[in-house]
């Protein structure tokens, strides 16, 4: 629907403005078309916004620059307005796309925090350790995009597996694993130790797929889940 709107709205609005082109400056007409692009970019994706920006420029040229009804521009100021219309339209589209990404990120982080609260509630209300561990395993799987996750009580370091540290880094064979470039290690389960008060309670073993690349923020949330899983 957004793409259809991007194709039709600039033409429709331009047609409505034709009777007023002798009474309004071209810059004013261009601003109206910018509003159209903003509307499309706000409800659609990047492609829809860019298409709307391009077509707004095309129909501005066709209807509002002399000679009318031809895809030519004779006046230098109209050329400048045409170029600015395209630049502003595409810039607004990119800003809208960035805003949607930030909103999605905030929504995911809110979901993570809500999950942490739920796990804390299970512990605070006397939920069984098995229920709490199951809850945390589910949240770890969703937060990190894992294939699976299971808990081993009182076990650590067997087989020298990669380890998710408390600062969100992955260490393996005494070096730091570049998650952003390589993704999570998928050749071996990743160890997430559950330690409280200097005492080892156990570990979660995290099984990652080949394309799992959780951000540092997501990995830090996973460490918080580890803390919530300590038996009370």
Tab-separated table of C-alpha atoms in Angstrom:
chain	number	residue	atom	x	y	z
A	1	UNK	CA	0.000	0.000	0.000
A	2	UNK	CA	2.820	2.402	0.782
A	3	UNK	CA	4.424	1.757	-2.599
A	4	UNK	CA	1.096	2.295	-4.374
A	5	UNK	CA	0.698	5.540	-2.444
A	6	UNK	CA	4.238	6.536	-3.429
A	7	UNK	CA	3.361	6.010	-7.091
A	8	UNK	CA	0.009	7.801	-7.054
A	9	UNK	CA	0.108	10.493	-4.353
A	10	UNK	CA	2.677	12.849	-5.973
A	11	UNK	CA	0.741	12.779	-9.251
A	12	UNK	CA	-2.641	13.264	-7.563
A	13	UNK	CA	-1.474	16.154	-5.384
A	14	UNK	CA	0.311	17.785	-8.323
A	15	UNK	CA	-2.892	17.583	-10.348
A	16	UNK	CA	-4.819	19.246	-7.543
A	17	UNK	CA	-2.261	22.050	-7.362
A	18	UNK	CA	-2.229	22.841	-11.102
A	19	UNK	CA	-5.056	25.451	-10.848
A	20	UNK	CA	-2.985	27.332	-8.245
A	21	UNK	CA	0.371	27.377	-10.026
A	22	UNK	CA	-0.134	30.944	-11.266
A	23	UNK	CA	-0.874	32.152	-7.736
A	24	UNK	CA	1.786	30.290	-5.756
A	25	UNK	CA	5.556	30.372	-6.022
A	26	UNK	CA	7.226	27.179	-7.168
A	27	UNK	CA	8.994	26.913	-3.830
A	28	UNK	CA	5.612	26.805	-2.099
A	29	UNK	CA	4.377	24.117	-4.471
A	30	UNK	CA	7.557	22.148	-3.864
A	31	UNK	CA	6.993	22.334	-0.100
A	32	UNK	CA	3.538	20.807	-0.533
A	33	UNK	CA	5.113	17.921	-2.445
A	34	UNK	CA	7.682	17.522	0.312
A	35	UNK	CA	4.789	17.034	2.739
A	36	UNK	CA	3.539	14.235	0.471
A	37	UNK	CA	6.953	12.581	0.546
A	38	UNK	CA	7.106	12.912	4.330
A	39	UNK	CA	3.687	11.254	4.641
A	40	UNK	CA	4.691	8.338	2.414
A	41	UNK	CA	8.044	7.913	4.184
A	42	UNK	CA	6.314	7.926	7.577
A	43	UNK	CA	3.932	5.081	6.750
A	44	UNK	CA	6.093	3.113	4.316
A	45	UNK	CA	9.637	1.870	3.967
A	46	UNK	CA	12.773	3.345	2.407
A	47	UNK	CA	11.832	2.195	-1.110
A	48	UNK	CA	8.406	3.846	-0.947
A	49	UNK	CA	9.899	7.095	0.347
A	50	UNK	CA	12.566	7.254	-2.359
A	51	UNK	CA	10.033	6.473	-5.093
A	52	UNK	CA	7.771	9.236	-3.754
A	53	UNK	CA	10.689	11.702	-3.677
A	54	UNK	CA	11.692	10.916	-7.276
A	55	UNK	CA	8.134	11.123	-8.590
A	56	UNK	CA	7.517	14.347	-6.668
A	57	UNK	CA	10.485	15.822	-8.513
A	58	UNK	CA	9.310	14.442	-11.859
A	59	UNK	CA	5.777	15.815	-11.527
A	60	UNK	CA	7.053	19.114	-10.187
A	61	UNK	CA	9.063	19.424	-13.406
A	62	UNK	CA	6.123	18.368	-15.582
A	63	UNK	CA	3.396	20.545	-14.060
A	64	UNK	CA	5.086	23.539	-12.465
A	65	UNK	CA	8.161	24.494	-14.503
A	66	UNK	CA	8.029	26.190	-17.877
A	67	UNK	CA	7.383	24.939	-20.483
A	68	UNK	CA	4.444	23.181	-18.792
A	69	UNK	CA	3.555	19.541	-19.549
A	70	UNK	CA	7.084	18.827	-20.736
A	71	UNK	CA	9.965	17.194	-18.941
A	72	UNK	CA	12.274	20.136	-19.365
A	73	UNK	CA	13.287	23.006	-17.067
A	74	UNK	CA	14.351	26.323	-18.563
A	75	UNK	CA	14.720	28.487	-15.453
A	76	UNK	CA	17.765	28.091	-13.213
A	77	UNK	CA	15.810	28.728	-10.002
A	78	UNK	CA	13.386	25.959	-10.979
A	79	UNK	CA	16.324	23.598	-11.469
A	80	UNK	CA	17.555	24.458	-7.983
A	81	UNK	CA	14.078	23.902	-6.528
A	82	UNK	CA	13.818	20.577	-8.372
A	83	UNK	CA	17.165	19.395	-6.993
A	84	UNK	CA	16.327	20.568	-3.462
A	85	UNK	CA	12.985	18.771	-3.642
A	86	UNK	CA	14.752	15.519	-4.473
A	87	UNK	CA	17.442	16.000	-1.814
A	88	UNK	CA	14.986	16.933	0.915
A	89	UNK	CA	12.636	14.109	-0.024
A	90	UNK	CA	15.357	11.457	0.066
A	91	UNK	CA	16.829	12.893	3.284
A	92	UNK	CA	13.444	12.791	4.987
A	93	UNK	CA	13.033	9.193	3.829
A	94	UNK	CA	16.368	8.204	5.360
A	95	UNK	CA	15.480	9.955	8.621
A	96	UNK	CA	12.158	8.117	8.743
A	97	UNK	CA	13.916	4.788	8.145
A	98	UNK	CA	16.421	5.593	10.903
A	99	UNK	CA	13.577	6.493	13.255
A	100	UNK	CA	11.848	3.179	12.582
A	101	UNK	CA	15.073	1.283	13.279
A	102	UNK	CA	15.498	3.130	16.582
A	103	UNK	CA	11.883	2.422	17.489
A	104	UNK	CA	12.327	-1.262	16.735
A	105	UNK	CA	15.506	-1.339	18.831
A	106	UNK	CA	13.729	0.362	21.732
A	107	UNK	CA	10.866	-2.095	21.440
A	108	UNK	CA	13.233	-5.077	21.547
A	109	UNK	CA	15.060	-3.658	24.562
A	110	UNK	CA	11.744	-3.072	26.311
A	111	UNK	CA	10.893	-6.699	25.630
A	112	UNK	CA	14.185	-7.838	27.121
A	113	UNK	CA	13.619	-5.752	30.251
A	114	UNK	CA	10.080	-7.062	30.582
A	115	UNK	CA	11.426	-10.600	30.409
A	116	UNK	CA	14.007	-9.865	33.105
A	117	UNK	CA	11.216	-8.520	35.298
A	118	UNK	CA	9.172	-11.673	34.709
A	119	UNK	CA	12.115	-13.869	35.688
A	120	UNK	CA	12.668	-11.811	38.812
A	121	UNK	CA	8.995	-12.222	39.698
A	122	UNK	CA	9.302	-16.006	39.388
A	123	UNK	CA	12.222	-15.985	41.848
A	124	UNK	CA	10.623	-13.488	44.219
A	125	UNK	CA	7.324	-15.364	44.441
A	126	UNK	CA	8.915	-18.689	45.273
A	127	UNK	CA	8.891	-20.264	41.837
A	128	UNK	CA	10.744	-23.556	41.577
A	129	UNK	CA	14.396	-23.506	40.396
A	130	UNK	CA	13.459	-25.658	37.391
A	131	UNK	CA	10.767	-23.172	36.389
A	132	UNK	CA	13.185	-20.263	36.740
A	133	UNK	CA	15.899	-22.030	34.727
A	134	UNK	CA	13.406	-22.895	31.996
A	135	UNK	CA	12.269	-19.255	31.885
A	136	UNK	CA	15.844	-17.973	31.657
A	137	UNK	CA	16.771	-20.549	28.989
A	138	UNK	CA	13.832	-19.428	26.880
A	139	UNK	CA	14.784	-15.781	27.261
A	140	UNK	CA	18.444	-16.461	26.448
A	141	UNK	CA	17.415	-18.302	23.299
A	142	UNK	CA	15.212	-15.443	22.151
A	143	UNK	CA	17.577	-12.648	23.151
A	144	UNK	CA	20.645	-14.104	21.430
A	145	UNK	CA	18.885	-15.820	18.537
A	146	UNK	CA	20.086	-19.279	19.602
A	147	UNK	CA	19.191	-22.692	18.264
A	148	UNK	CA	18.933	-23.955	21.823
A	149	UNK	CA	20.106	-23.583	25.410
A	150	UNK	CA	20.349	-25.877	28.416
A	151	UNK	CA	21.596	-25.643	31.985
A	152	UNK	CA	24.206	-27.806	33.734
A	153	UNK	CA	24.413	-27.360	37.525
A	154	UNK	CA	27.832	-27.171	39.156
A	155	UNK	CA	29.774	-27.596	35.895
A	156	UNK	CA	32.339	-25.281	34.327
A	157	UNK	CA	35.096	-25.255	31.751
A	158	UNK	CA	34.905	-28.806	30.431
A	159	UNK	CA	36.382	-28.988	26.945
A	160	UNK	CA	37.595	-25.355	26.962
A	161	UNK	CA	34.444	-23.980	25.249
A	162	UNK	CA	33.979	-20.370	24.154
A	163	UNK	CA	32.636	-18.290	27.029
A	164	UNK	CA	30.282	-15.336	27.259
A	165	UNK	CA	31.903	-13.029	29.813
A	166	UNK	CA	30.185	-10.622	32.216
A	167	UNK	CA	31.177	-7.639	29.998
A	168	UNK	CA	29.445	-9.137	26.945
A	169	UNK	CA	32.614	-10.310	25.199
A	170	UNK	CA	33.107	-13.825	23.871
A	171	UNK	CA	36.478	-15.333	24.786
A	172	UNK	CA	37.869	-18.533	23.314
A	173	UNK	CA	41.357	-20.023	23.518
A	174	UNK	CA	42.563	-16.948	25.461
A	175	UNK	CA	41.489	-14.493	22.759
A	176	UNK	CA	38.441	-12.313	22.161
A	177	UNK	CA	36.032	-13.566	19.506
A	178	UNK	CA	34.810	-10.861	17.093
A	179	UNK	CA	31.049	-11.394	17.212
A	180	UNK	CA	30.259	-8.452	14.912
A	181	UNK	CA	32.395	-9.902	12.114
A	182	UNK	CA	32.182	-13.640	12.743
A	183	UNK	CA	28.921	-14.068	14.592
A	184	UNK	CA	28.628	-16.301	17.625
A	185	UNK	CA	30.804	-19.433	17.565
A	186	UNK	CA	28.694	-22.250	16.156
A	187	UNK	CA	31.290	-25.046	16.187
A	188	UNK	CA	31.002	-25.393	19.962
A	189	UNK	CA	28.408	-24.557	22.590
A	190	UNK	CA	29.094	-21.246	24.344
A	191	UNK	CA	29.485	-21.341	28.106
A	192	UNK	CA	27.688	-18.799	30.289
A	193	UNK	CA	28.710	-19.277	33.904
A	194	UNK	CA	26.239	-18.751	36.725
A	195	UNK	CA	28.249	-17.336	39.635
A	196	UNK	CA	27.020	-15.518	42.739
A	197	UNK	CA	28.956	-14.467	45.835
A	198	UNK	CA	32.066	-16.159	44.496
A	199	UNK	CA	30.267	-19.477	44.252
A	200	UNK	CA	29.765	-21.376	40.987
A	201	UNK	CA	26.206	-22.641	40.621
A	202	UNK	CA	26.494	-24.045	37.112
A	203	UNK	CA	26.494	-22.936	33.509
A	204	UNK	CA	24.232	-22.455	30.548
A	205	UNK	CA	25.406	-23.952	27.256
A	206	UNK	CA	24.312	-21.806	24.351
A	207	UNK	CA	23.979	-23.384	20.906
A	208	UNK	CA	24.247	-20.715	18.190
A	209	UNK	CA	23.438	-20.946	14.497
A	210	UNK	CA	25.935	-19.844	11.821
A	211	UNK	CA	24.320	-16.413	11.333
A	212	UNK	CA	23.700	-15.349	14.943
A	213	UNK	CA	25.194	-11.871	15.499
A	214	UNK	CA	23.657	-10.426	18.670
A	215	UNK	CA	24.721	-6.907	19.543
A	216	UNK	CA	26.782	-6.090	22.609
A	217	UNK	CA	23.578	-4.809	24.249
A	218	UNK	CA	21.869	-8.146	23.669
A	219	UNK	CA	24.851	-10.032	25.081
A	220	UNK	CA	24.842	-7.838	28.189
A	221	UNK	CA	21.144	-8.600	28.615
A	222	UNK	CA	22.030	-12.294	28.423
A	223	UNK	CA	24.529	-11.818	31.246
A	224	UNK	CA	21.723	-10.225	33.278
A	225	UNK	CA	19.623	-13.328	32.623
A	226	UNK	CA	22.490	-15.392	33.989
A	227	UNK	CA	22.307	-13.439	37.246
A	228	UNK	CA	18.555	-13.920	37.477
A	229	UNK	CA	18.954	-17.701	37.212
A	230	UNK	CA	20.922	-18.013	40.479
A	231	UNK	CA	18.814	-20.098	42.894
A	232	UNK	CA	17.384	-18.124	45.790
